[in-house]
XYZ file of N, CA and C in Angstrom:
228
model
N 3.713 7.188 8.392
C 3.475 6.130 9.344
C 2.137 5.456 9.024
N 2.135 4.140 9.063
C 0.918 3.378 8.841
C -0.006 3.521 10.045
N -1.298 3.654 9.772
C -2.302 3.723 10.836
C -3.177 2.480 10.735
N -3.474 1.895 11.875
C -4.416 0.783 11.876
C -5.788 1.330 12.228
N -6.718 1.191 11.282
C -8.083 1.669 11.492
C -9.041 0.810 10.690
N -10.183 0.531 11.269
C -11.215 -0.271 10.597
C -10.685 -1.609 10.087
N -9.863 -2.268 10.900
C -9.288 -3.565 10.548
C -8.432 -3.522 9.279
N -7.792 -2.385 9.054
C -6.882 -2.227 7.906
C -5.701 -1.377 8.316
N -4.565 -1.616 7.661
C -3.438 -0.692 7.756
C -3.620 0.313 6.637
N -3.384 1.586 6.923
C -3.600 2.652 5.945
C -2.408 3.598 5.933
N -2.042 4.025 4.720
C -1.020 5.063 4.583
C -1.245 5.810 3.271
N -0.994 7.121 3.334
C -1.079 7.977 2.144
C 0.336 8.408 1.778
N 0.666 8.294 0.506
C 1.974 8.671 -0.020
C 1.793 9.814 -1.010
N 2.705 10.780 -0.976
C 2.684 11.882 -1.945
C 4.012 11.936 -2.676
N 3.940 12.192 -3.966
C 5.118 12.235 -4.826
C 5.167 13.549 -5.589
N 6.261 13.758 -6.313
C 6.444 14.993 -7.061
C 5.398 15.144 -8.166
N 5.081 14.040 -8.820
C 4.151 14.097 -9.948
C 3.560 12.708 -10.200
N 2.752 12.611 -11.234
C 2.080 11.356 -11.558
C 3.076 10.261 -11.919
N 4.112 10.597 -12.663
C 5.095 9.582 -13.071
C 5.760 8.935 -11.861
N 6.118 9.729 -10.866
C 6.730 9.166 -9.659
C 5.727 8.291 -8.904
N 4.490 8.740 -8.818
C 3.461 7.958 -8.133
C 3.231 6.633 -8.850
N 3.173 6.680 -10.173
C 2.926 5.466 -10.942
C 4.112 4.514 -10.856
N 5.318 5.045 -10.868
C 6.505 4.209 -10.706
C 6.485 3.487 -9.369
N 6.102 4.200 -8.318
C 5.976 3.610 -6.988
C 4.933 2.492 -7.011
N 3.797 2.742 -7.637
C 2.745 1.722 -7.707
C 3.230 0.481 -8.444
N 4.034 0.667 -9.464
C 4.582 -0.469 -10.199
C 5.488 -1.304 -9.299
N 6.338 -0.634 -8.525
C 7.224 -1.359 -7.606
C 6.413 -2.098 -6.535
N 5.381 -1.447 -6.024
C 4.517 -2.084 -5.026
C 3.822 -3.301 -5.647
N 3.349 -3.162 -6.868
C 2.655 -4.270 -7.534
C 3.561 -5.496 -7.652
N 4.824 -5.287 -7.969
C 5.756 -6.409 -8.087
C 5.969 -7.095 -6.741
N 6.110 -6.321 -5.671
C 6.272 -6.890 -4.325
C 4.997 -7.605 -3.883
N 3.856 -7.001 -4.159
C 2.581 -7.608 -3.771
C 2.380 -8.939 -4.491
N 2.745 -8.990 -5.744
C 2.606 -10.227 -6.514
C 3.520 -11.312 -5.948
N 4.755 -10.958 -5.610
C 5.683 -11.932 -5.001
C 5.112 -12.485 -3.702
N 4.477 -11.622 -2.918
C 3.936 -12.021 -1.619
C 2.550 -12.654 -1.752
N 1.966 -12.622 -2.961
C 0.601 -13.066 -3.188
C -0.342 -12.393 -2.191
N -0.138 -11.087 -2.057
C -0.915 -10.292 -1.101
C -1.128 -8.916 -1.716
N -2.335 -8.642 -2.157
C -2.597 -7.483 -3.002
C -3.368 -6.398 -2.249
N -2.916 -5.150 -2.364
C -3.531 -4.049 -1.618
C -4.796 -3.512 -2.280
N -5.581 -2.855 -1.470
C -6.628 -1.969 -1.967
C -5.945 -0.614 -2.043
N -6.021 0.051 -3.195
C -5.326 1.334 -3.309
C -6.011 2.246 -4.299
N -5.692 3.527 -4.168
C -6.175 4.533 -5.110
C -5.002 5.417 -5.505
N -5.144 6.029 -6.663
C -4.145 6.974 -7.149
C -4.863 8.144 -7.793
N -4.532 9.340 -7.338
C -4.997 10.568 -7.980
C -3.766 11.451 -8.140
N -3.371 11.649 -9.382
C -2.192 12.419 -9.767
C -0.954 12.008 -8.986
N -0.554 12.754 -7.974
C 0.700 12.464 -7.272
C 0.471 11.789 -5.915
N -0.748 11.361 -5.646
C -1.060 10.747 -4.355
C -1.480 9.294 -4.527
N -0.961 8.454 -3.649
C -1.331 7.043 -3.619
C -1.768 6.723 -2.195
N -2.952 6.151 -2.058
C -3.427 5.703 -0.758
C -3.524 4.186 -0.792
N -3.066 3.555 0.296
C -3.039 2.092 0.357
C -3.700 1.625 1.644
N -4.530 0.589 1.514
C -5.151 -0.094 2.646
C -4.772 -1.563 2.560
N -4.302 -2.122 3.671
C -3.914 -3.531 3.710
C -4.722 -4.273 4.758
N -5.248 -5.429 4.373
C -5.856 -6.367 5.312
C -5.762 -7.749 4.667
N -5.903 -8.767 5.481
C -5.781 -10.133 4.972
C -7.173 -10.731 4.810
N -7.568 -10.922 3.565
C -8.905 -11.413 3.256
C -9.119 -12.828 3.794
N -8.093 -13.676 3.662
C -8.204 -15.074 4.111
C -8.395 -15.186 5.621
N -8.039 -14.154 6.358
C -8.160 -14.169 7.821
C -9.405 -13.413 8.288
N -10.307 -13.109 7.367
C -11.534 -12.416 7.744
C -11.427 -10.909 7.662
N -10.554 -10.433 6.759
C -10.388 -8.988 6.539
C -9.929 -8.253 7.792
N -8.905 -8.776 8.420
C -8.276 -8.131 9.568
C -6.793 -7.966 9.272
N -6.115 -7.183 10.087
C -4.680 -6.961 9.928
C -3.922 -8.142 10.523
N -3.016 -8.695 9.713
C -2.184 -9.812 10.164
C -0.713 -9.467 9.915
N 0.144 -10.393 10.292
C 1.580 -10.207 10.068
C 1.875 -10.063 8.576
N 1.091 -10.691 7.742
C 1.256 -10.578 6.284
C 1.140 -9.110 5.850
N 0.211 -8.391 6.453
C 0.020 -6.971 6.131
C 1.188 -6.138 6.634
N 1.612 -6.420 7.847
C 2.735 -5.669 8.429
C 4.023 -5.884 7.628
N 4.222 -7.099 7.165
C 5.411 -7.407 6.357
C 5.367 -6.650 5.031
N 4.205 -6.668 4.364
C 4.093 -5.948 3.091
C 4.221 -4.446 3.307
N 3.674 -3.918 4.397
C 3.791 -2.483 4.697
C 5.264 -2.080 4.815
N 6.063 -2.900 5.483
C 7.493 -2.603 5.621
C 8.178 -2.613 4.262
N 7.823 -3.589 3.429
C 8.409 -3.648 2.080
C 8.005 -2.418 1.268
N 6.744 -2.006 1.386
C 6.279 -0.818 0.656
C 7.037 0.411 1.112
N 7.252 0.567 2.414
C 8.007 1.721 2.906
C 9.413 1.755 2.319
N 9.992 0.599 2.075
C 11.332 0.527 1.491
C 11.380 0.893 0.016
N 10.228 1.010 -0.621
C 10.166 1.315 -2.060
C 10.038 2.806 -2.357
N 9.838 3.610 -1.330
C 9.617 5.047 -1.537
C 10.926 5.709 -1.929
């Protein structure tokens, strides 16, 4: 479940291994590029953490973030 904290949506994802995590990141990157809305994220081995906020709106959570979060959940 996404958490809204510090004017960002946040979620941590865990996968079986690095390859699965990287594959997920690739799918997210393609969706983010289509939406022209790019996440702040980290990856360490099988874990991916994502933070979403809309820079153009003053770094707060907007509908753009919620829409991308739903798309990301569909990629798992």
